[in-house]
Coordinates of N, CA, C and O in Angstrom, one line a residue:
A1 N 0.9 -1.2 0.0 CA 0.0 0.0 0.0 C 0.9 1.2 0.0 O 1.7 1.4 0.8
R2 N 0.6 2.1 -1.0 CA 1.5 3.3 -1.1 C 0.9 4.3 -0.1 O -0.3 4.5 0.0
S3 N 1.8 5.0 0.6 CA 1.3 6.0 1.5 C 1.0 7.3 0.7 O 1.5 7.6 -0.3
H4 N 0.0 8.0 1.3 CA -0.4 9.3 0.6 C 0.7 10.3 0.7 O 1.2 10.5 1.8
P5 N 1.1 11.0 -0.3 CA 2.2 11.9 -0.3 C 1.9 13.1 0.6 O 2.8 13.7 1.1
F6 N 0.7 13.5 0.7 CA 0.3 14.7 1.4 C -0.9 14.4 2.2 O -2.1 14.7 1.8
P7 N -0.8 13.8 3.4 CA -1.9 13.4 4.2 C -3.0 14.4 4.5 O -4.1 14.1 4.6
K8 N -2.6 15.7 4.6 CA -3.5 16.7 5.0 C -4.4 17.1 3.7 O -5.4 17.8 3.9
L9 N -4.0 16.6 2.6 CA -4.8 16.9 1.4 C -5.8 15.8 1.1 O -6.5 15.9 0.1
R10 N -5.9 14.8 1.9 CA -6.9 13.7 1.7 C -8.3 14.2 1.5 O -9.0 13.7 0.6
P11 N -8.8 15.2 2.3 CA -10.1 15.6 2.1 C -10.3 16.3 0.7 O -11.3 16.1 0.1
L12 N -9.3 17.0 0.3 CA -9.3 17.6 -1.1 C -9.4 16.6 -2.2 O -10.2 16.7 -3.1
V13 N -8.6 15.5 -2.0 CA -8.7 14.4 -3.0 C -10.1 13.8 -3.0 O -10.6 13.5 -4.1
A14 N -10.7 13.6 -1.8 CA -12.0 13.1 -1.8 C -13.0 14.0 -2.5 O -13.9 13.5 -3.2
Q15 N -12.9 15.3 -2.3 CA -13.8 16.2 -2.9 C -13.6 16.2 -4.5 O -14.6 16.2 -5.2
V16 N -12.4 16.1 -4.9 CA -12.1 16.0 -6.3 C -12.7 14.7 -6.9 O -13.4 14.8 -8.0
R17 N -12.6 13.7 -6.2 CA -13.2 12.4 -6.6 C -14.7 12.5 -6.7 O -15.4 12.0 -7.6
I18 N -15.4 13.3 -5.8 CA -16.8 13.5 -5.8 C -17.2 14.3 -7.0 O -18.1 14.0 -7.7
M19 N -16.4 15.3 -7.3 CA -16.6 16.1 -8.5 C -16.5 15.2 -9.7 O -17.3 15.4 -10.6
L20 N -15.5 14.4 -9.7 CA -15.4 13.5 -10.9 C -16.6 12.6 -11.0 O -17.1 12.4 -12.1
A21 N -17.0 12.1 -9.9 CA -18.2 11.2 -10.0 C -19.5 11.9 -10.4 O -20.3 11.3 -11.1
R22 N -19.6 13.2 -10.2 CA -20.7 14.0 -10.6 C -20.6 14.5 -12.0 O -21.4 15.3 -12.5
R23 N -19.5 14.1 -12.7 CA -19.2 14.5 -14.0 C -18.9 16.0 -14.2 O -19.0 16.5 -15.3
R24 N -18.7 16.7 -13.1 CA -18.3 18.1 -13.2 C -16.8 18.3 -13.1 O -16.2 17.6 -12.3
G25 N -16.2 19.0 -13.9 CA -14.8 19.2 -13.8 C -14.0 17.9 -14.1 O -13.1 17.7 -13.4
F26 N -14.4 17.2 -15.1 CA -13.9 15.8 -15.3 C -12.3 15.9 -15.5 O -11.6 15.2 -14.8
I27 N -11.9 16.8 -16.4 CA -10.5 16.9 -16.6 C -9.7 17.3 -15.4 O -8.7 16.8 -15.0
L28 N -10.2 18.4 -14.8 CA -9.6 18.9 -13.5 C -9.6 17.8 -12.5 O -8.6 17.6 -11.8
G29 N -10.6 17.1 -12.3 CA -10.7 16.0 -11.3 C -9.6 14.9 -11.6 O -8.9 14.5 -10.7
V30 N -9.5 14.5 -12.9 CA -8.5 13.5 -13.2 C -7.1 14.0 -13.0 O -6.3 13.4 -12.4
V31 N -6.8 15.2 -13.4 CA -5.5 15.8 -13.2 C -5.1 16.0 -11.7 O -4.1 15.6 -11.3
L32 N -6.0 16.6 -10.9 CA -5.8 16.8 -9.5 C -5.6 15.4 -8.8 O -4.8 15.3 -7.9
T33 N -6.5 14.5 -9.1 CA -6.4 13.2 -8.4 C -5.1 12.6 -8.7 O -4.4 12.0 -7.8
W34 N -4.6 12.6 -10.0 CA -3.3 12.0 -10.3 C -2.2 12.7 -9.7 O -1.3 12.1 -9.1
C35 N -2.3 14.1 -9.7 CA -1.2 14.9 -9.1 C -1.0 14.7 -7.6 O 0.0 14.6 -7.0
L36 N -2.2 14.6 -6.9 CA -2.1 14.6 -5.4 C -2.0 13.2 -4.8 O -1.6 13.1 -3.7
A37 N -2.5 12.2 -5.6 CA -2.6 10.9 -4.9 C -1.7 9.8 -5.5 O -1.3 8.9 -4.8
D38 N -1.3 10.0 -6.8 CA -0.7 8.8 -7.4 C 0.7 9.0 -8.0 O 1.2 8.1 -8.6
V39 N 1.3 10.2 -7.8 CA 2.6 10.4 -8.4 C 3.7 9.7 -7.6 O 4.8 9.6 -8.0
G40 N 3.4 9.3 -6.3 CA 4.4 8.6 -5.5 C 5.5 9.5 -4.9 O 6.4 9.0 -4.3
C41 N 5.3 10.8 -4.9 CA 6.2 11.6 -4.2 C 5.9 11.6 -2.7 O 4.8 11.3 -2.3
R42 N 6.8 11.9 -1.8 CA 6.6 11.9 -0.4 C 6.9 13.2 0.3 O 7.9 13.9 -0.2
A43 N 6.2 13.5 1.3 CA 6.5 14.7 2.1 C 7.7 14.3 2.9 O 7.9 13.2 3.3
E44 N 8.6 15.2 3.2 CA 9.7 15.0 4.0 C 9.4 15.0 5.5 O 8.4 15.6 5.9
L45 N 10.1 14.2 6.2 CA 10.0 14.2 7.7 C 10.3 15.6 8.2 O 11.1 16.3 7.6
Q46 N 9.7 16.0 9.2 CA 9.9 17.4 9.8 C 11.2 17.4 10.5 O 11.5 16.6 11.3
L47 N 12.0 18.4 10.1 CA 13.4 18.6 10.7 C 13.2 19.6 11.9 O 12.6 20.6 11.8
L48 N 13.6 19.1 13.1 CA 13.6 20.0 14.3 C 15.0 20.3 14.7 O 15.9 19.5 14.5
G49 N 15.2 21.4 15.4 CA 16.5 21.8 15.9 C 16.4 22.4 17.3 O 15.2 22.5 17.8
D50 N 17.5 22.9 17.8 CA 17.4 23.5 19.1 C 16.5 24.7 19.2 O 15.8 24.9 20.1
E51 N 16.4 25.5 18.1 CA 15.5 26.6 18.0 C 14.1 26.3 17.9 O 13.2 27.0 18.3
S52 N 13.7 25.2 17.1 CA 12.4 25.0 16.8 C 11.7 23.9 17.6 O 10.4 23.8 17.6
F53 N 12.4 23.0 18.3 CA 11.9 21.9 19.0 C 10.7 22.1 19.9 O 9.6 21.6 19.7
E54 N 10.9 23.0 20.9 CA 9.9 23.2 21.9 C 8.7 23.9 21.3 O 7.6 23.6 21.6
H55 N 8.9 24.9 20.4 CA 7.8 25.6 19.8 C 6.9 24.6 19.0 O 5.7 24.7 19.1
Q56 N 7.6 23.7 18.2 CA 6.8 22.8 17.4 C 6.1 21.7 18.2 O 5.0 21.3 18.0
T57 N 6.9 21.0 19.2 CA 6.4 19.9 19.9 C 5.6 20.2 21.1 O 4.8 19.4 21.5
Q58 N 5.9 21.3 21.8 CA 5.4 21.6 23.1 C 5.6 20.4 24.1 O 4.7 20.1 24.9
A59 N 6.7 19.7 23.9 CA 7.0 18.5 24.7 C 6.9 18.6 26.2 O 6.4 17.8 26.9
S60 N 7.5 19.7 26.7 CA 7.6 19.8 28.2 C 6.3 20.3 28.8 O 6.2 20.2 30.0
T61 N 5.4 20.8 28.0 CA 4.1 21.2 28.5 C 3.0 20.2 28.4 O 1.9 20.5 28.6
G62 N 3.4 19.0 27.9 CA 2.4 17.9 27.8 C 2.0 17.6 26.4 O 1.1 16.9 26.1
A63 N 2.8 18.1 25.4 CA 2.7 17.7 24.0 C 1.3 18.0 23.5 O 0.6 17.1 23.0
T64 N 0.8 19.2 23.7 CA -0.6 19.5 23.2 C -0.7 19.5 21.7 O -1.8 19.5 21.2
T65 N 0.4 19.5 21.0 CA 0.4 19.3 19.5 C 0.3 17.9 19.1 O 0.2 17.6 17.9
G66 N 0.3 16.9 20.0 CA 0.2 15.5 19.7 C 1.5 14.8 20.2 O 2.4 15.4 20.7
S67 N 1.5 13.6 19.8 CA 2.8 12.8 20.2 C 3.7 13.0 19.0 O 3.3 13.2 17.9
W68 N 5.0 12.9 19.3 CA 6.1 13.1 18.3 C 7.0 11.9 18.4 O 7.6 11.6 19.5
L69 N 7.3 11.3 17.3 CA 8.4 10.3 17.2 C 9.5 11.0 16.6 O 9.5 11.4 15.4
V70 N 10.6 11.1 17.3 CA 11.8 11.9 16.9 C 13.0 11.1 16.8 O 13.4 10.4 17.8
A71 N 13.6 11.0 15.6 CA 14.9 10.3 15.4 C 16.0 11.3 15.5 O 16.0 12.3 14.8
F72 N 17.0 11.0 16.4 CA 18.2 11.8 16.5 C 19.2 11.2 15.6 O 19.6 10.0 15.8
V73 N 19.7 11.9 14.6 CA 20.5 11.3 13.5 C 21.7 12.2 13.2 O 21.8 13.3 13.7
Q74 N 22.6 11.7 12.4 CA 23.8 12.5 12.0 C 24.1 12.2 10.5 O 23.6 11.2 10.0
D75 N 24.8 13.1 9.9 CA 25.2 12.9 8.5 C 26.2 11.7 8.3 O 26.8 11.3 9.3
A76 N 26.3 11.1 7.2 CA 27.2 10.0 6.8 C 27.0 8.9 7.8 O 28.0 8.3 8.3
C77 N 25.7 8.5 8.1 CA 25.4 7.4 8.9 C 24.4 6.5 8.3 O 23.2 6.9 8.1
E78 N 24.8 5.3 7.8 CA 23.9 4.4 7.1 C 22.7 4.0 8.0 O 21.6 3.9 7.5
R79 N 22.9 3.7 9.2 CA 21.8 3.3 10.1 C 20.8 4.5 10.3 O 19.6 4.2 10.4
C80 N 21.3 5.7 10.3 CA 20.5 6.9 10.4 C 19.6 7.0 9.2 O 18.4 7.3 9.2
D81 N 20.2 6.8 8.0 CA 19.5 6.9 6.7 C 18.4 5.8 6.7 O 17.3 6.1 6.2
K82 N 18.8 4.6 7.1 CA 17.8 3.5 7.1 C 16.7 3.8 8.1 O 15.5 3.6 7.7
L83 N 16.9 4.3 9.2 CA 15.9 4.7 10.2 C 14.9 5.7 9.6 O 13.7 5.6 9.7
R84 N 15.5 6.8 9.0 CA 14.6 7.8 8.4 C 13.7 7.2 7.3 O 12.5 7.5 7.2
E85 N 14.3 6.3 6.5 CA 13.5 5.6 5.5 C 12.4 4.7 6.0 O 11.3 4.7 5.5
E86 N 12.7 4.0 7.1 CA 11.7 3.2 7.7 C 10.6 4.0 8.3 O 9.4 3.6 8.2
I87 N 10.9 5.1 8.9 CA 9.9 6.0 9.5 C 9.0 6.6 8.3 O 7.8 6.7 8.4
R88 N 9.7 7.0 7.2 CA 8.9 7.4 6.0 C 7.9 6.4 5.5 O 6.8 6.7 5.1
N89 N 8.3 5.1 5.6 CA 7.5 4.0 5.1 C 6.2 3.9 5.9 O 5.2 3.4 5.5
V90 N 6.2 4.4 7.2 CA 5.0 4.3 8.0 C 4.5 5.7 8.4 O 3.6 5.8 9.3
E91 N 4.9 6.7 7.7 CA 4.6 8.1 8.1 C 3.0 8.2 8.1 O 2.5 8.8 9.0
E92 N 2.3 7.8 7.1 CA 0.9 8.0 7.0 C 0.2 7.3 8.2 O -0.7 7.8 8.8
S93 N 0.6 6.1 8.5 CA 0.0 5.3 9.6 C 0.3 6.0 11.0 O -0.6 6.1 11.8
L94 N 1.5 6.6 11.1 CA 1.8 7.4 12.3 C 0.9 8.6 12.4 O 0.4 8.8 13.5
R95 N 0.8 9.3 11.3 CA 0.0 10.5 11.3 C -1.5 10.2 11.6 O -2.2 10.9 12.3
D96 N -2.0 9.0 11.0 CA -3.4 8.6 11.3 C -3.5 8.3 12.8 O -4.7 8.4 13.3
A97 N -2.5 7.9 13.5 CA -2.5 7.7 14.9 C -2.2 8.9 15.8 O -1.9 8.8 16.9
Y98 N -2.2 10.1 15.1 CA -1.8 11.4 15.7 C -0.4 11.4 16.3 O -0.2 11.9 17.4
I99 N 0.5 10.8 15.6 CA 1.9 10.8 16.0 C 2.7 11.5 14.8 O 2.6 11.0 13.7
I100 N 3.4 12.5 15.1 CA 4.1 13.3 14.1 C 5.5 12.8 14.0 O 6.3 12.9 15.0
P101 N 6.0 12.3 12.9 CA 7.3 11.8 12.8 C 8.2 13.0 12.4 O 7.9 13.9 11.6
A102 N 9.4 13.0 13.0 CA 10.4 14.1 12.8 C 11.8 13.6 13.1 O 12.0 12.5 13.5
Y103 N 12.8 14.4 12.8 CA 14.1 14.0 13.1 C 14.9 15.3 13.5 O 14.6 16.4 13.3
V104 N 16.0 15.1 14.3 CA 16.9 16.1 14.7 C 18.3 15.7 14.2 O 18.8 14.6 14.5
E105 N 19.0 16.6 13.5 CA 20.3 16.4 13.1 C 21.3 16.8 14.2 O 21.1 17.8 14.9
K106 N 22.3 16.0 14.4 CA 23.3 16.2 15.5 C 23.9 17.6 15.3 O 24.0 18.3 16.3
S107 N 24.1 18.1 14.1 CA 24.8 19.4 13.9 C 23.9 20.5 14.4 O 24.4 21.6 14.7
T108 N 22.6 20.4 14.3 CA 21.7 21.5 14.7 C 20.9 21.2 16.0 O 20.0 22.0 16.4
G109 N 21.3 20.1 16.7 CA 20.5 19.7 17.9 C 21.3 19.4 19.1 O 20.9 18.6 19.9
Q110 N 22.5 20.0 19.2 CA 23.4 19.7 20.3 C 22.7 20.0 21.7 O 22.8 19.2 22.6
G111 N 21.9 21.1 21.8 CA 21.2 21.4 23.0 C 20.2 20.3 23.3 O 20.0 20.0 24.5
L112 N 19.5 19.8 22.3 CA 18.5 18.8 22.5 C 19.1 17.5 22.9 O 18.6 16.7 23.8
I113 N 20.3 17.2 22.3 CA 21.0 15.9 22.6 C 21.4 16.0 24.1 O 21.3 15.0 24.8
K114 N 21.8 17.1 24.6 CA 22.2 17.3 26.0 C 21.0 17.2 26.9 O 21.0 16.5 27.9
R115 N 19.9 18.0 26.5 CA 18.7 18.1 27.3 C 18.1 16.7 27.5 O 17.6 16.4 28.6
F116 N 18.0 15.9 26.5 CA 17.4 14.6 26.6 C 18.3 13.4 26.9 O 18.0 12.3 26.8
K117 N 19.6 13.8 27.1 CA 20.6 12.8 27.5 C 20.7 11.7 26.5 O 20.7 10.5 26.8
V118 N 20.8 12.1 25.2 CA 21.0 11.2 24.1 C 22.4 10.8 24.1 O 23.3 11.6 23.7
R119 N 22.7 9.6 24.5 CA 24.1 9.1 24.6 C 24.3 7.9 23.8 O 23.4 7.2 23.4
G120 N 25.5 7.6 23.5 CA 25.9 6.5 22.7 C 25.8 6.8 21.2 O 25.7 8.0 20.7
E121 N 25.8 5.8 20.4 CA 25.9 5.9 18.9 C 24.5 6.3 18.4 O 23.5 5.8 18.8
L122 N 24.5 7.2 17.4 CA 23.2 7.6 16.7 C 23.0 6.5 15.7 O 23.9 5.9 15.2
P123 N 21.7 6.3 15.3 CA 20.5 7.0 15.7 C 20.0 6.6 17.0 O 20.2 5.5 17.5
V124 N 19.2 7.5 17.6 CA 18.5 7.3 18.8 C 17.0 7.8 18.5 O 16.9 8.9 17.9
T125 N 16.0 7.0 18.9 CA 14.7 7.4 18.6 C 13.9 7.5 19.9 O 13.9 6.7 20.8
L126 N 13.3 8.7 20.1 CA 12.4 9.0 21.3 C 11.1 9.3 20.9 O 10.8 10.0 19.8
L127 N 10.1 8.8 21.7 CA 8.7 9.2 21.5 C 8.3 10.2 22.6 O 8.5 9.9 23.7
F128 N 7.8 11.3 22.2 CA 7.3 12.3 23.2 C 5.8 12.3 23.2 O 5.2 12.5 22.1
S129 N 5.2 12.0 24.4 CA 3.8 11.9 24.4 C 3.3 12.3 25.8 O 3.7 11.7 26.8
K130 N 2.4 13.3 25.8 CA 1.7 13.7 27.1 C 2.7 14.0 28.2 O 2.4 13.6 29.4
G131 N 3.7 14.7 27.9 CA 4.7 15.1 29.0 C 5.7 14.1 29.3 O 6.5 14.4 30.2
F132 N 5.7 13.0 28.7 CA 6.7 11.9 28.9 C 7.5 11.6 27.6 O 7.0 11.9 26.5
M133 N 8.7 11.0 27.9 CA 9.4 10.6 26.7 C 9.8 9.1 26.9 O 10.0 8.7 28.1
Y134 N 9.9 8.4 25.8 CA 10.1 7.0 25.8 C 11.2 6.7 24.8 O 11.2 7.2 23.7
R135 N 12.2 5.8 25.1 CA 13.3 5.5 24.2 C 13.0 4.2 23.5 O 12.7 3.2 24.1
Y136 N 13.1 4.2 22.1 CA 12.9 3.0 21.3 C 14.3 2.4 21.1 O 15.2 3.1 20.5
D137 N 14.5 1.2 21.5 CA 15.8 0.5 21.3 C 15.7 -0.7 20.4 O 16.6 -1.5 20.4
G138 N 14.6 -0.8 19.8 CA 14.3 -2.0 19.0 C 15.0 -2.0 17.6 O 15.8 -1.1 17.2
E139 N 14.6 -3.0 16.8 CA 15.0 -3.2 15.5 C 14.6 -2.0 14.6 O 13.6 -1.4 14.8
V140 N 15.5 -1.6 13.6 CA 15.2 -0.6 12.7 C 14.3 -1.2 11.6 O 14.7 -1.6 10.5
S141 N 13.0 -1.2 11.9 CA 12.0 -1.8 11.0 C 10.7 -1.0 11.1 O 10.3 -0.7 12.2
A142 N 10.1 -0.7 9.9 CA 8.9 0.1 9.9 C 7.8 -0.4 10.8 O 7.2 0.3 11.6
E143 N 7.6 -1.7 10.7 CA 6.5 -2.3 11.5 C 6.8 -2.2 13.0 O 5.9 -2.0 13.8
K144 N 8.0 -2.5 13.4 CA 8.4 -2.5 14.8 C 8.3 -1.0 15.4 O 7.8 -0.8 16.5
I145 N 8.8 -0.1 14.6 CA 8.7 1.3 15.0 C 7.3 1.8 15.2 O 6.9 2.4 16.1
L146 N 6.4 1.4 14.2 CA 5.0 1.8 14.2 C 4.3 1.1 15.4 O 3.6 1.8 16.1
G147 N 4.6 -0.1 15.7 CA 4.0 -0.8 16.8 C 4.4 -0.2 18.1 O 3.5 0.1 19.0
F148 N 5.7 0.2 18.3 CA 6.1 0.8 19.5 C 5.4 2.2 19.7 O 4.9 2.4 20.7
A149 N 5.5 3.0 18.6 CA 4.9 4.3 18.8 C 3.4 4.4 19.0 O 3.0 5.1 19.9
T150 N 2.7 3.5 18.3 CA 1.2 3.5 18.5 C 0.8 3.0 19.9 O -0.1 3.5 20.5
Q151 N 1.5 1.9 20.3 CA 1.2 1.3 21.6 C 1.5 2.3 22.8 O 0.7 2.5 23.7
V152 N 2.7 2.9 22.7 CA 3.1 3.8 23.8 C 2.2 5.0 23.8 O 1.7 5.5 24.9
A153 N 1.9 5.6 22.6 CA 1.1 6.8 22.6 C -0.3 6.5 23.1 O -0.9 7.4 23.7
E154 N -0.8 5.3 22.8 CA -2.2 4.9 23.3 C -2.2 4.6 24.8 O -3.1 5.0 25.5
T155 N -1.2 3.8 25.3 CA -1.3 3.3 26.6 C -0.5 4.2 27.6 O -0.8 4.1 28.9
G156 N 0.5 4.9 27.2 CA 1.3 5.6 28.1 C 2.3 4.7 28.8 O 2.9 5.1 29.8
V157 N 2.5 3.5 28.4 CA 3.4 2.5 29.0 C 4.5 2.2 27.9 O 4.1 1.8 26.8
G158 N 5.7 2.3 28.3 CA 6.8 1.9 27.4 C 8.1 2.0 28.1 O 8.3 2.5 29.2
P159 N 9.2 1.6 27.3 CA 10.5 1.5 27.8 C 11.1 2.9 28.1 O 10.9 3.8 27.3
G160 N 11.9 3.0 29.2 CA 12.6 4.2 29.5 C 11.7 5.4 29.8 O 12.1 6.6 29.5
K161 N 10.5 5.2 30.3 CA 9.6 6.3 30.5 C 10.2 7.3 31.5 O 10.6 7.0 32.6
A162 N 10.2 8.6 31.1 CA 10.7 9.7 31.9 C 10.0 11.0 31.6 O 9.5 11.1 30.5
R163 N 9.8 11.8 32.6 CA 9.3 13.1 32.3 C 10.1 13.9 31.4 O 11.4 13.8 31.4
V164 N 9.6 14.6 30.5 CA 10.3 15.5 29.5 C 11.0 16.6 30.4 O 10.2 17.3 31.0
P165 N 12.3 16.7 30.3 CA 12.9 17.8 31.1 C 12.5 19.2 30.5 O 12.3 19.3 29.3
A166 N 12.4 20.1 31.4 CA 12.1 21.5 31.0 C 13.1 22.0 30.1 O 14.3 21.7 30.1
E167 N 12.7 22.9 29.2 CA 13.6 23.7 28.4 C 14.5 24.5 29.2 O 14.1 25.1 30.2
P168 N 15.8 24.5 29.0 CA 16.8 25.2 29.8 C 16.4 26.7 29.7 O 16.1 27.3 28.6
S169 N 16.5 27.4 30.9 CA 16.2 28.8 30.9 C 17.5 29.6 30.7 O 18.6 29.0 30.6
A170 N 17.4 30.9 30.5 CA 18.6 31.7 30.3 C 19.5 31.6 31.5 O 20.7 31.7 31.4
L171 N 18.9 31.5 32.7 CA 19.8 31.4 33.9 C 20.5 30.0 33.9 O 21.7 30.0 34.2
D172 N 19.9 28.9 33.4 CA 20.6 27.7 33.3 C 21.7 27.8 32.3 O 22.8 27.3 32.6
D173 N 21.5 28.5 31.2 CA 22.5 28.7 30.2 C 23.7 29.5 30.8 O 24.9 29.2 30.5
A174 N 23.4 30.5 31.5 CA 24.4 31.4 32.2 C 25.2 30.6 33.2 O 26.5 30.7 33.2
I175 N 24.6 29.8 34.0 CA 25.3 29.0 35.0 C 26.2 28.0 34.3 O 27.4 27.8 34.7
A176 N 25.7 27.3 33.2 CA 26.5 26.4 32.5 C 27.7 27.0 31.9 O 28.8 26.5 31.9
G177 N 27.5 28.3 31.3 CA 28.7 29.0 30.8 C 29.7 29.3 31.8 O 30.9 29.2 31.6
I178 N 29.3 29.8 33.0 CA 30.2 30.1 34.1 C 31.0 28.9 34.5 O 32.2 28.9 34.7
M179 N 30.2 27.7 34.7 CA 30.9 26.5 35.1 C 31.9 26.0 34.1 O 33.0 25.5 34.5
A180 N 31.5 26.1 32.8 CA 32.5 25.7 31.8 C 33.7 26.6 31.8 O 34.8 26.1 31.6
F181 N 33.5 27.9 32.0 CA 34.6 28.8 32.0 C 35.6 28.5 33.1 O 36.8 28.5 32.9
F182 N 35.1 28.1 34.3 CA 36.0 27.7 35.4 C 36.4 26.3 35.4 O 37.0 25.8 36.3
G183 N 35.9 25.5 34.4 CA 36.3 24.1 34.3 C 35.7 23.2 35.4 O 36.2 22.2 35.8
L184 N 34.5 23.6 35.8 CA 33.8 22.9 36.8 C 32.9 21.8 36.3 O 32.2 21.1 37.1
G185 N 32.9 21.5 35.0 CA 32.0 20.4 34.5 C 30.6 20.9 34.4 O 30.3 22.1 34.3
S186 N 29.7 19.9 34.3 CA 28.3 20.3 34.1 C 27.6 20.4 35.5 O 28.1 19.9 36.5
R187 N 26.4 21.0 35.5 CA 25.6 21.2 36.6 C 25.2 19.9 37.2 O 25.0 19.7 38.4
D188 N 25.0 18.9 36.4 CA 24.6 17.5 36.8 C 25.6 16.9 37.7 O 25.3 16.0 38.4
E189 N 26.9 17.3 37.5 CA 28.0 16.6 38.2 C 28.1 17.2 39.7 O 28.8 16.6 40.5
L190 N 27.5 18.3 40.0 CA 27.6 18.8 41.3 C 26.8 18.1 42.4 O 25.8 17.5 42.2

């Protein structure tokens, strides 16, 4: 089953098909249906970074924008590319379950990597749902990722469940800068 390239346009495609069925705008209906539903192009996963993450996801306030499946990736990483492709393969099903798929590049998400304590080799996949985050450590498989995300978003039960840490304040950043200047390590080490 081919995923719809633009899930938000499904109602428009349905309207065009109704027009087509009523024999009004036959050519327009055929062209729009073909362009919107059958060309096989895909929408890109949403890219998040230090500047956009909290605004887009509202993760620390309870994820009022929905649940988010976020892959932390880096360039020149075959496993990262495979993970992104597997998530793209189930993107429509994720969106149907009100889970928004996205990714964070290491180069633009250092603050997020630190905030969420993303350690070890990338990729790392986290699900943010209702003020909690869950770590997916399973196989890089579309079906397994979809199963994990939908089950956790629905039940609130999953591996590595932890409260989403608050976004660092200006004071936190200032303290971290001072500690780094004096070589005192991170605030977590005190």
